[in-house]
Amino acid sequence: MTLAAYFSPVVHRLVPYVPGEQPKIAKLVKLNTNENPYPPSPQVVSAITRAAHQGLQLYPDPESSALRQAIAAHHGLTAQQVFLGNGSDEVLAHAFFAFFQHACPLLMPDISYSFYQVYCTLYGIEVHTVPLTDELRLRVTDYARTAAQAVAGVVIANPNAPTGIGLPLADIETLLQLHPSRVVLVDEAYVDFGGQSAIALIERYPNLLVVHTLSKSRSLAGLRIGYACGQSHLIDALQRVKNSFNCYPLDRLAMVGGVAAFADVAYFEQTRQAVMSSREGLTLALEDLGFTVLPSQANFLLARHPLWDAAVLAADLRSRGVLVRHFMLPRIEQYLRISVGTPAQCDHLVQALAELLAQR
Ligand code: PMP
């Protein structure tokens, strides 16, 4: 008997997601996992510090009511239209379980957040990938199906990852109208950096679920808070799944930290504007170096150089203390995904690239 015989059969089939490197080396310019280059609001840190002295021996509120309320107020929804999870990865996992397990394929772009495929393998969901256009854009009419072609639902990221390209709300509405009897999940992890949120459509579409995270625009990747917004019947389904898995996905510190993050509107505005402005500057600097840069509405850029192999460039940058992400995936293997850093981090990257390119 091999030791793997202890595993449930599905474990052999899993192809786990591989997150970007979190190196222990100090002083790296870390532009590989789309974190926010700025720390969270000081109000978040004080709220967490206070909460650490108050009641950690007690379980947290299983409904995370205070944070649900804060998020609902921010988006003009009711608390019954908000579902919380331990990072949006967990929210996505519950949503795939709750909505996409039908005996027909789930539609998603061929290039998108690669965790979607991982959940499908975990839950035995069949996938049909729809190719992006040659310009790596999503064309919503490609998601139309005949009555005989049943689908389990649609999942997209908007802005898409790792392209950064955003879709207008009219296109989201087309997707919702193409598949009225299935859930259309719109993952808006990066929407605060200039995208258009589909939350405005929730009232009109019972099949729309929008997923957000506090990891990016609110600088809280380390706290693990994600949420979904949708009409209350979808949120009820997610609650059923969550309460069949873990009643307390958000701890007490995350809960108060999340509330404080939504309260500090000025800090949120200031940091997201800073990231967007660095993105524009970095795009121009990369173009000056000969890169082709996709138009991004996110906190990262997908860029390629006509003369340089992307894997070689990523390795050379690493040896100069700059981490970027390279995906060995069809169609994008010649691109680098570069998270937008502070102005100093962006300058460091551009300087390192200029030196490398000068060596040719
Ligand atoms: N969706 C997309 C498109 C992402 O890029 C990420 C970050 N890797 C997530 C969701 C998950 O973010 P988190 O679990 O930190 O909320």
CSV table of C-alpha atoms and ligand atoms in Angstrom, one decimal:
chain,number,residue,atom,x,y,z
A,1,MET,CA,0.0,0.0,0.0
A,2,THR,CA,1.3,3.5,-0.8
A,3,LEU,CA,0.8,6.1,1.8
A,4,ALA,CA,-1.3,8.1,-0.7
A,5,ALA,CA,-3.9,5.3,-0.4
A,6,TYR,CA,-5.0,7.1,2.8
A,7,PHE,CA,-6.2,10.0,0.6
A,8,SER,CA,-9.8,10.5,-0.6
A,9,PRO,CA,-9.7,9.9,-4.4
A,10,VAL,CA,-10.4,13.6,-5.2
A,11,VAL,CA,-7.1,14.6,-3.5
A,12,HIS,CA,-5.2,12.9,-6.2
A,13,ARG,CA,-6.9,15.0,-8.8
A,14,LEU,CA,-6.4,18.4,-7.1
A,15,VAL,CA,-4.1,20.9,-8.8
A,16,PRO,CA,-3.7,23.4,-6.0
A,17,TYR,CA,-3.3,27.2,-6.6
A,18,VAL,CA,0.3,28.4,-6.2
A,19,PRO,CA,0.4,31.9,-4.7
A,20,GLY,CA,3.1,34.4,-5.5
A,21,GLU,CA,6.3,34.1,-3.5
A,22,GLN,CA,6.3,35.7,0.0
A,23,PRO,CA,10.1,35.9,0.5
A,24,LYS,CA,11.7,36.2,3.9
A,25,ILE,CA,14.5,38.3,2.4
A,26,ALA,CA,14.4,41.9,3.6
A,27,LYS,CA,14.7,44.9,1.2
A,28,LEU,CA,13.1,43.2,-1.8
A,29,VAL,CA,11.0,45.4,-4.0
A,30,LYS,CA,7.9,43.2,-3.9
A,31,LEU,CA,5.7,43.7,-6.9
A,32,ASN,CA,4.5,40.1,-7.4
A,33,THR,CA,1.3,39.6,-5.5
A,34,ASN,CA,-0.8,42.7,-6.1
A,35,GLU,CA,-0.7,43.8,-2.5
A,36,ASN,CA,-1.2,47.5,-1.7
A,37,PRO,CA,2.2,49.2,-1.3
A,38,TYR,CA,0.8,51.4,1.5
A,39,PRO,CA,0.1,50.1,5.0
A,40,PRO,CA,-3.5,50.1,6.2
A,41,SER,CA,-5.2,53.1,7.8
A,42,PRO,CA,-3.7,53.9,11.2
A,43,GLN,CA,-7.3,53.8,12.5
A,44,VAL,CA,-7.4,50.1,11.6
A,45,VAL,CA,-4.2,49.4,13.6
A,46,SER,CA,-5.6,51.2,16.6
A,47,ALA,CA,-8.9,49.4,16.4
A,48,ILE,CA,-7.2,46.0,16.2
A,49,THR,CA,-4.8,46.9,19.1
A,50,ARG,CA,-7.8,47.9,21.3
A,51,ALA,CA,-9.7,44.8,20.4
A,52,ALA,CA,-6.8,42.6,21.2
A,53,HIS,CA,-7.3,43.5,24.8
A,54,GLN,CA,-11.1,42.8,24.8
A,55,GLY,CA,-12.5,39.3,24.8
A,56,LEU,CA,-10.2,37.2,22.6
A,57,GLN,CA,-11.2,34.3,24.8
A,58,LEU,CA,-14.7,34.5,23.3
A,59,TYR,CA,-15.8,33.4,19.9
A,60,PRO,CA,-16.5,36.2,17.4
A,61,ASP,CA,-20.0,37.2,16.2
A,62,PRO,CA,-20.8,34.4,13.7
A,63,GLU,CA,-22.8,36.8,11.6
A,64,SER,CA,-20.1,39.5,11.6
A,65,SER,CA,-23.0,41.9,12.0
A,66,ALA,CA,-21.0,45.2,12.5
A,67,LEU,CA,-18.9,44.7,9.5
A,68,ARG,CA,-21.8,43.5,7.3
A,69,GLN,CA,-23.6,46.7,8.3
A,70,ALA,CA,-20.6,48.9,7.5
A,71,ILE,CA,-20.1,47.2,4.1
A,72,ALA,CA,-23.9,47.5,3.4
A,73,ALA,CA,-23.9,51.2,4.3
A,74,HIS,CA,-20.8,51.8,2.0
A,75,HIS,CA,-22.6,50.2,-1.0
A,76,GLY,CA,-26.1,51.4,-0.3
A,77,LEU,CA,-27.3,47.8,0.4
A,78,THR,CA,-28.9,46.1,3.4
A,79,ALA,CA,-26.9,43.7,5.6
A,80,GLN,CA,-29.0,40.8,4.2
A,81,GLN,CA,-27.4,41.5,0.9
A,82,VAL,CA,-23.8,41.1,2.2
A,83,PHE,CA,-21.9,37.9,2.9
A,84,LEU,CA,-18.5,37.8,4.6
A,85,GLY,CA,-15.6,35.3,4.4
A,86,ASN,CA,-12.0,34.7,5.3
A,87,GLY,CA,-10.6,36.5,2.2
A,88,SER,CA,-12.4,36.6,-1.1
A,89,ASP,CA,-10.8,33.3,-2.0
A,90,GLU,CA,-13.0,31.7,0.7
A,91,VAL,CA,-16.1,33.6,-0.5
A,92,LEU,CA,-15.4,32.4,-4.1
A,93,ALA,CA,-15.0,28.8,-2.9
A,94,HIS,CA,-18.3,28.9,-1.1
A,95,ALA,CA,-20.0,30.6,-4.2
A,96,PHE,CA,-18.6,27.9,-6.5
A,97,PHE,CA,-20.0,25.3,-4.2
A,98,ALA,CA,-23.4,27.0,-3.7
A,99,PHE,CA,-24.1,28.0,-7.3
A,100,PHE,CA,-22.1,26.1,-9.9
A,101,GLN,CA,-22.5,22.4,-9.2
A,102,HIS,CA,-24.9,21.6,-12.0
A,103,ALA,CA,-24.3,18.8,-14.5
A,104,CYS,CA,-23.1,21.3,-17.2
A,105,PRO,CA,-20.1,23.5,-17.7
A,106,LEU,CA,-19.3,26.8,-16.0
A,107,LEU,CA,-18.2,29.5,-18.4
A,108,MET,CA,-15.1,31.5,-17.7
A,109,PRO,CA,-12.4,33.3,-19.8
A,110,ASP,CA,-9.4,31.3,-20.9
A,111,ILE,CA,-7.2,33.9,-19.1
A,112,SER,CA,-8.4,34.8,-15.7
A,113,TYR,CA,-7.8,34.3,-12.0
A,114,SER,CA,-6.4,30.8,-12.0
A,115,PHE,CA,-8.0,29.9,-8.6
A,116,TYR,CA,-11.4,29.5,-10.4
A,117,GLN,CA,-10.2,26.4,-12.1
A,118,VAL,CA,-8.8,25.1,-8.8
A,119,TYR,CA,-12.3,25.3,-7.1
A,120,CYS,CA,-13.8,23.6,-10.1
A,121,THR,CA,-11.5,20.6,-9.7
A,122,LEU,CA,-12.1,20.6,-6.0
A,123,TYR,CA,-15.9,20.5,-6.4
A,124,GLY,CA,-16.0,18.5,-9.6
A,125,ILE,CA,-17.4,21.4,-11.7
A,126,GLU,CA,-17.0,21.0,-15.4
A,127,VAL,CA,-15.4,24.1,-17.0
A,128,HIS,CA,-15.7,25.6,-20.5
A,129,THR,CA,-13.2,28.3,-21.1
A,130,VAL,CA,-14.1,31.1,-23.6
A,131,PRO,CA,-11.0,32.6,-25.3
A,132,LEU,CA,-10.3,36.3,-24.8
A,133,THR,CA,-9.8,38.1,-28.2
A,134,ASP,CA,-6.3,38.5,-29.7
A,135,GLU,CA,-6.0,41.8,-27.7
A,136,LEU,CA,-6.8,39.8,-24.5
A,137,ARG,CA,-10.2,41.5,-24.2
A,138,LEU,CA,-13.4,39.8,-23.1
A,139,ARG,CA,-16.2,39.8,-25.7
A,140,VAL,CA,-19.5,39.2,-23.9
A,141,THR,CA,-21.3,37.9,-26.9
A,142,ASP,CA,-18.9,34.9,-26.9
A,143,TYR,CA,-20.8,33.8,-23.8
A,144,ALA,CA,-24.1,33.3,-25.6
A,145,ARG,CA,-25.4,29.8,-25.8
A,146,THR,CA,-28.3,28.1,-27.5
A,147,ALA,CA,-31.2,26.7,-25.5
A,148,ALA,CA,-29.7,23.2,-25.9
A,149,GLN,CA,-26.3,24.3,-24.4
A,150,ALA,CA,-27.0,24.4,-20.7
A,151,VAL,CA,-24.4,26.1,-18.5
A,152,ALA,CA,-23.8,26.1,-14.8
A,153,GLY,CA,-23.1,29.8,-14.6
A,154,VAL,CA,-20.5,32.4,-15.6
A,155,VAL,CA,-17.5,33.7,-13.6
A,156,ILE,CA,-15.4,36.6,-14.6
A,157,ALA,CA,-13.0,39.0,-12.9
A,158,ASN,CA,-13.7,42.7,-13.6
A,159,PRO,CA,-11.2,44.2,-14.1
A,160,ASN,CA,-9.8,40.9,-15.3
A,161,ALA,CA,-6.7,39.4,-13.7
A,162,PRO,CA,-4.0,39.3,-14.8
A,163,THR,CA,-4.7,41.6,-17.8
A,164,GLY,CA,-6.1,44.5,-15.7
A,165,ILE,CA,-8.6,45.2,-18.5
A,166,GLY,CA,-12.1,46.3,-17.3
A,167,LEU,CA,-15.5,45.8,-18.8
A,168,PRO,CA,-18.2,48.5,-18.8
A,169,LEU,CA,-21.5,47.8,-16.9
A,170,ALA,CA,-23.4,47.4,-20.2
A,171,ASP,CA,-21.4,44.3,-20.9
A,172,ILE,CA,-22.0,42.9,-17.4
A,173,GLU,CA,-25.8,43.4,-18.1
A,174,THR,CA,-25.5,41.5,-21.4
A,175,LEU,CA,-23.9,38.6,-19.5
A,176,LEU,CA,-26.7,38.7,-16.9
A,177,GLN,CA,-29.4,38.8,-19.6
A,178,LEU,CA,-27.8,35.9,-21.6
A,179,HIS,CA,-28.0,33.6,-18.5
A,180,PRO,CA,-31.0,34.7,-16.4
A,181,SER,CA,-31.4,31.3,-14.8
A,182,ARG,CA,-27.8,31.0,-13.7
A,183,VAL,CA,-25.6,33.0,-11.4
A,184,VAL,CA,-23.2,35.4,-13.0
A,185,LEU,CA,-20.3,35.9,-10.5
A,186,VAL,CA,-18.3,39.1,-11.0
A,187,ASP,CA,-15.1,39.2,-9.0
A,188,GLU,CA,-14.3,42.8,-8.4
A,189,ALA,CA,-11.1,42.3,-6.4
A,190,TYR,CA,-9.5,45.3,-8.2
A,191,VAL,CA,-12.5,47.5,-9.0
A,192,ASP,CA,-11.6,50.4,-6.6
A,193,PHE,CA,-8.6,51.2,-8.9
A,194,GLY,CA,-10.8,52.6,-11.6
A,195,GLY,CA,-13.3,50.0,-12.7
A,196,GLN,CA,-17.1,50.2,-12.7
A,197,SER,CA,-18.8,48.2,-10.0
A,198,ALA,CA,-21.7,45.9,-10.9
A,199,ILE,CA,-23.1,46.4,-7.3
A,200,ALA,CA,-25.3,49.1,-8.9
A,201,LEU,CA,-27.1,46.3,-10.8
A,202,ILE,CA,-27.9,44.1,-7.9
A,203,GLU,CA,-31.4,45.5,-7.3
A,204,ARG,CA,-32.4,44.6,-10.9
A,205,TYR,CA,-30.7,41.2,-11.3
A,206,PRO,CA,-31.5,38.2,-9.1
A,207,ASN,CA,-28.7,36.2,-10.7
A,208,LEU,CA,-25.8,38.7,-10.0
A,209,LEU,CA,-23.2,38.0,-7.3
A,210,VAL,CA,-20.4,40.6,-6.9
A,211,VAL,CA,-17.3,39.6,-4.9
A,212,HIS,CA,-15.0,42.2,-3.2
A,213,THR,CA,-11.9,42.0,-1.0
A,214,LEU,CA,-10.2,44.2,1.5
A,215,SER,CA,-6.8,42.8,0.5
A,216,LYS,CA,-6.1,45.3,-2.3
A,217,SER,CA,-7.6,48.8,-2.1
A,218,ARG,CA,-7.8,48.7,1.7
A,219,SER,CA,-4.3,47.3,2.2
A,220,LEU,CA,-5.5,44.4,4.4
A,221,ALA,CA,-4.2,41.3,2.6
A,222,GLY,CA,-2.9,40.1,5.9
A,223,LEU,CA,-6.2,40.3,7.7
A,224,ARG,CA,-8.2,38.1,5.3
A,225,ILE,CA,-11.5,39.7,4.6
A,226,GLY,CA,-13.6,39.2,1.5
A,227,TYR,CA,-17.3,39.7,0.8
A,228,ALA,CA,-20.0,39.0,-1.6
A,229,CYS,CA,-23.0,41.3,-2.5
A,230,GLY,CA,-26.2,40.1,-4.1
A,231,GLN,CA,-29.9,39.8,-3.5
A,232,SER,CA,-30.8,38.1,-0.2
A,233,HIS,CA,-31.6,34.7,-1.7
A,234,LEU,CA,-28.1,34.3,-3.0
A,235,ILE,CA,-26.6,35.5,0.4
A,236,ASP,CA,-28.9,33.0,2.2
A,237,ALA,CA,-27.4,30.2,0.1
A,238,LEU,CA,-23.9,31.3,0.9
A,239,GLN,CA,-24.7,31.4,4.6
A,240,ARG,CA,-26.0,27.9,4.5
A,241,VAL,CA,-22.7,26.7,2.9
A,242,LYS,CA,-20.6,28.7,5.3
A,243,ASN,CA,-22.4,27.5,8.4
A,244,SER,CA,-21.9,23.9,7.1
A,245,PHE,CA,-18.2,24.6,7.0
A,246,ASN,CA,-17.0,27.1,9.6
A,247,CYS,CA,-19.3,29.4,11.6
A,248,TYR,CA,-16.5,31.8,12.5
A,249,PRO,CA,-14.5,32.6,9.4
A,250,LEU,CA,-13.8,36.2,10.6
A,251,ASP,CA,-12.0,36.6,13.9
A,252,ARG,CA,-12.6,39.5,16.3
A,253,LEU,CA,-9.5,41.4,15.1
A,254,ALA,CA,-10.5,41.2,11.4
A,255,MET,CA,-14.0,42.3,12.2
A,256,VAL,CA,-13.0,45.5,14.0
A,257,GLY,CA,-10.2,46.2,11.5
A,258,GLY,CA,-12.6,45.9,8.6
A,259,VAL,CA,-15.1,48.3,10.2
A,260,ALA,CA,-12.3,50.8,10.9
A,261,ALA,CA,-11.1,50.5,7.2
A,262,PHE,CA,-14.5,51.5,5.9
A,263,ALA,CA,-14.8,54.3,8.4
A,264,ASP,CA,-11.5,56.0,7.2
A,265,VAL,CA,-12.8,57.2,3.9
A,266,ALA,CA,-10.1,59.9,3.5
A,267,TYR,CA,-7.3,57.4,3.8
A,268,PHE,CA,-8.9,55.0,1.3
A,269,GLU,CA,-9.3,57.8,-1.2
A,270,GLN,CA,-5.8,59.0,-0.7
A,271,THR,CA,-4.1,55.6,-1.1
A,272,ARG,CA,-6.1,54.4,-4.1
A,273,GLN,CA,-5.5,57.7,-5.9
A,274,ALA,CA,-1.8,57.3,-5.2
A,275,VAL,CA,-1.8,53.8,-6.6
A,276,MET,CA,-3.7,54.9,-9.7
A,277,SER,CA,-1.4,57.8,-10.3
A,278,SER,CA,1.7,55.6,-9.9
A,279,ARG,CA,0.1,53.2,-12.4
A,280,GLU,CA,-0.1,55.9,-15.0
A,281,GLY,CA,3.5,56.9,-14.4
A,282,LEU,CA,4.8,53.4,-14.5
A,283,THR,CA,2.9,52.6,-17.7
A,284,LEU,CA,4.6,55.5,-19.5
A,285,ALA,CA,8.0,54.6,-18.1
A,286,LEU,CA,7.6,51.0,-19.3
A,287,GLU,CA,6.5,52.2,-22.7
A,288,ASP,CA,9.6,54.4,-22.9
A,289,LEU,CA,11.6,51.2,-22.3
A,290,GLY,CA,9.9,49.6,-25.3
A,291,PHE,CA,7.3,47.5,-23.4
A,292,THR,CA,3.8,47.0,-24.6
A,293,VAL,CA,1.5,47.5,-21.6
A,294,LEU,CA,-2.1,46.5,-21.5
A,295,PRO,CA,-4.5,49.3,-20.4
A,296,SER,CA,-5.1,48.5,-16.7
A,297,GLN,CA,-7.9,49.5,-14.4
A,298,ALA,CA,-6.2,47.5,-11.6
A,299,ASN,CA,-3.2,47.9,-9.2
A,300,PHE,CA,-1.0,45.9,-11.6
A,301,LEU,CA,0.2,46.0,-15.2
A,302,LEU,CA,0.6,43.2,-17.7
A,303,ALA,CA,3.5,44.1,-19.9
A,304,ARG,CA,5.8,42.4,-22.5
A,305,HIS,CA,9.0,43.4,-24.2
A,306,PRO,CA,9.4,42.5,-27.9
A,307,LEU,CA,13.1,41.6,-27.4
A,308,TRP,CA,13.2,39.9,-24.0
A,309,ASP,CA,12.0,36.5,-22.8
A,310,ALA,CA,9.7,37.2,-19.9
A,311,ALA,CA,10.9,34.3,-17.8
A,312,VAL,CA,14.5,35.5,-18.2
A,313,LEU,CA,13.6,39.1,-17.4
A,314,ALA,CA,11.7,38.0,-14.2
A,315,ALA,CA,14.7,36.0,-13.1
A,316,ASP,CA,17.1,38.8,-13.9
A,317,LEU,CA,14.9,41.3,-12.0
A,318,ARG,CA,14.9,38.9,-9.0
A,319,SER,CA,18.6,38.8,-8.9
A,320,ARG,CA,18.5,42.6,-8.6
A,321,GLY,CA,16.0,42.4,-5.7
A,322,VAL,CA,12.8,43.1,-7.6
A,323,LEU,CA,10.0,40.5,-7.6
A,324,VAL,CA,7.4,40.5,-10.4
A,325,ARG,CA,5.1,37.7,-11.4
A,326,HIS,CA,5.6,35.5,-14.4
A,327,PHE,CA,2.9,33.0,-15.4
A,328,MET,CA,4.0,30.0,-17.5
A,329,LEU,CA,0.6,29.9,-19.1
A,330,PRO,CA,-0.5,29.7,-22.8
A,331,ARG,CA,-0.9,33.2,-24.4
A,332,ILE,CA,0.6,35.1,-21.6
A,333,GLU,CA,4.0,33.4,-21.1
A,334,GLN,CA,5.8,36.4,-22.7
A,335,TYR,CA,4.2,38.9,-20.2
A,336,LEU,CA,5.2,40.0,-16.8
A,337,ARG,CA,2.6,41.0,-14.3
A,338,ILE,CA,3.9,43.9,-12.3
A,339,SER,CA,2.0,45.2,-9.2
A,340,VAL,CA,2.0,49.0,-8.8
A,341,GLY,CA,4.3,50.0,-6.0
A,342,THR,CA,5.1,53.3,-4.3
A,343,PRO,CA,6.7,55.9,-6.6
A,344,ALA,CA,10.1,54.8,-5.1
A,345,GLN,CA,9.4,51.1,-5.8
A,346,CYS,CA,8.3,51.9,-9.3
A,347,ASP,CA,11.5,54.0,-9.9
A,348,HIS,CA,13.6,51.1,-8.6
A,349,LEU,CA,11.9,48.7,-11.0
A,350,VAL,CA,12.3,51.0,-14.0
A,351,GLN,CA,16.0,51.6,-13.1
A,352,ALA,CA,16.6,47.9,-12.8
A,353,LEU,CA,14.9,47.2,-16.2
A,354,ALA,CA,16.8,50.1,-17.9
A,355,GLU,CA,20.1,48.6,-16.7
A,356,LEU,CA,19.1,45.1,-17.9
A,357,LEU,CA,17.9,46.3,-21.3
A,358,ALA,CA,21.1,48.3,-21.8
A,359,GLN,CA,23.1,45.1,-21.4
A,360,ARG,CA,21.7,43.6,-24.7
B,1,PMP,N1,-9.8,37.5,-7.0
B,1,PMP,C1,-8.8,37.9,-7.7
B,1,PMP,C2,-9.0,38.3,-9.1
B,1,PMP,C3,-7.5,38.0,-7.2
B,1,PMP,O1,-6.5,38.4,-7.9
B,1,PMP,C4,-7.3,37.7,-5.8
B,1,PMP,C5,-6.0,37.8,-5.2
B,1,PMP,N2,-5.1,36.8,-5.5
B,1,PMP,C6,-8.4,37.3,-5.1
B,1,PMP,C7,-9.7,37.2,-5.7
B,1,PMP,C8,-8.3,36.8,-3.7
B,1,PMP,O2,-8.0,37.8,-2.8
B,1,PMP,P1,-8.2,37.6,-1.2
B,1,PMP,O3,-8.4,36.2,-0.9
B,1,PMP,O4,-7.0,38.2,-0.6
B,1,PMP,O5,-9.4,38.4,-0.8
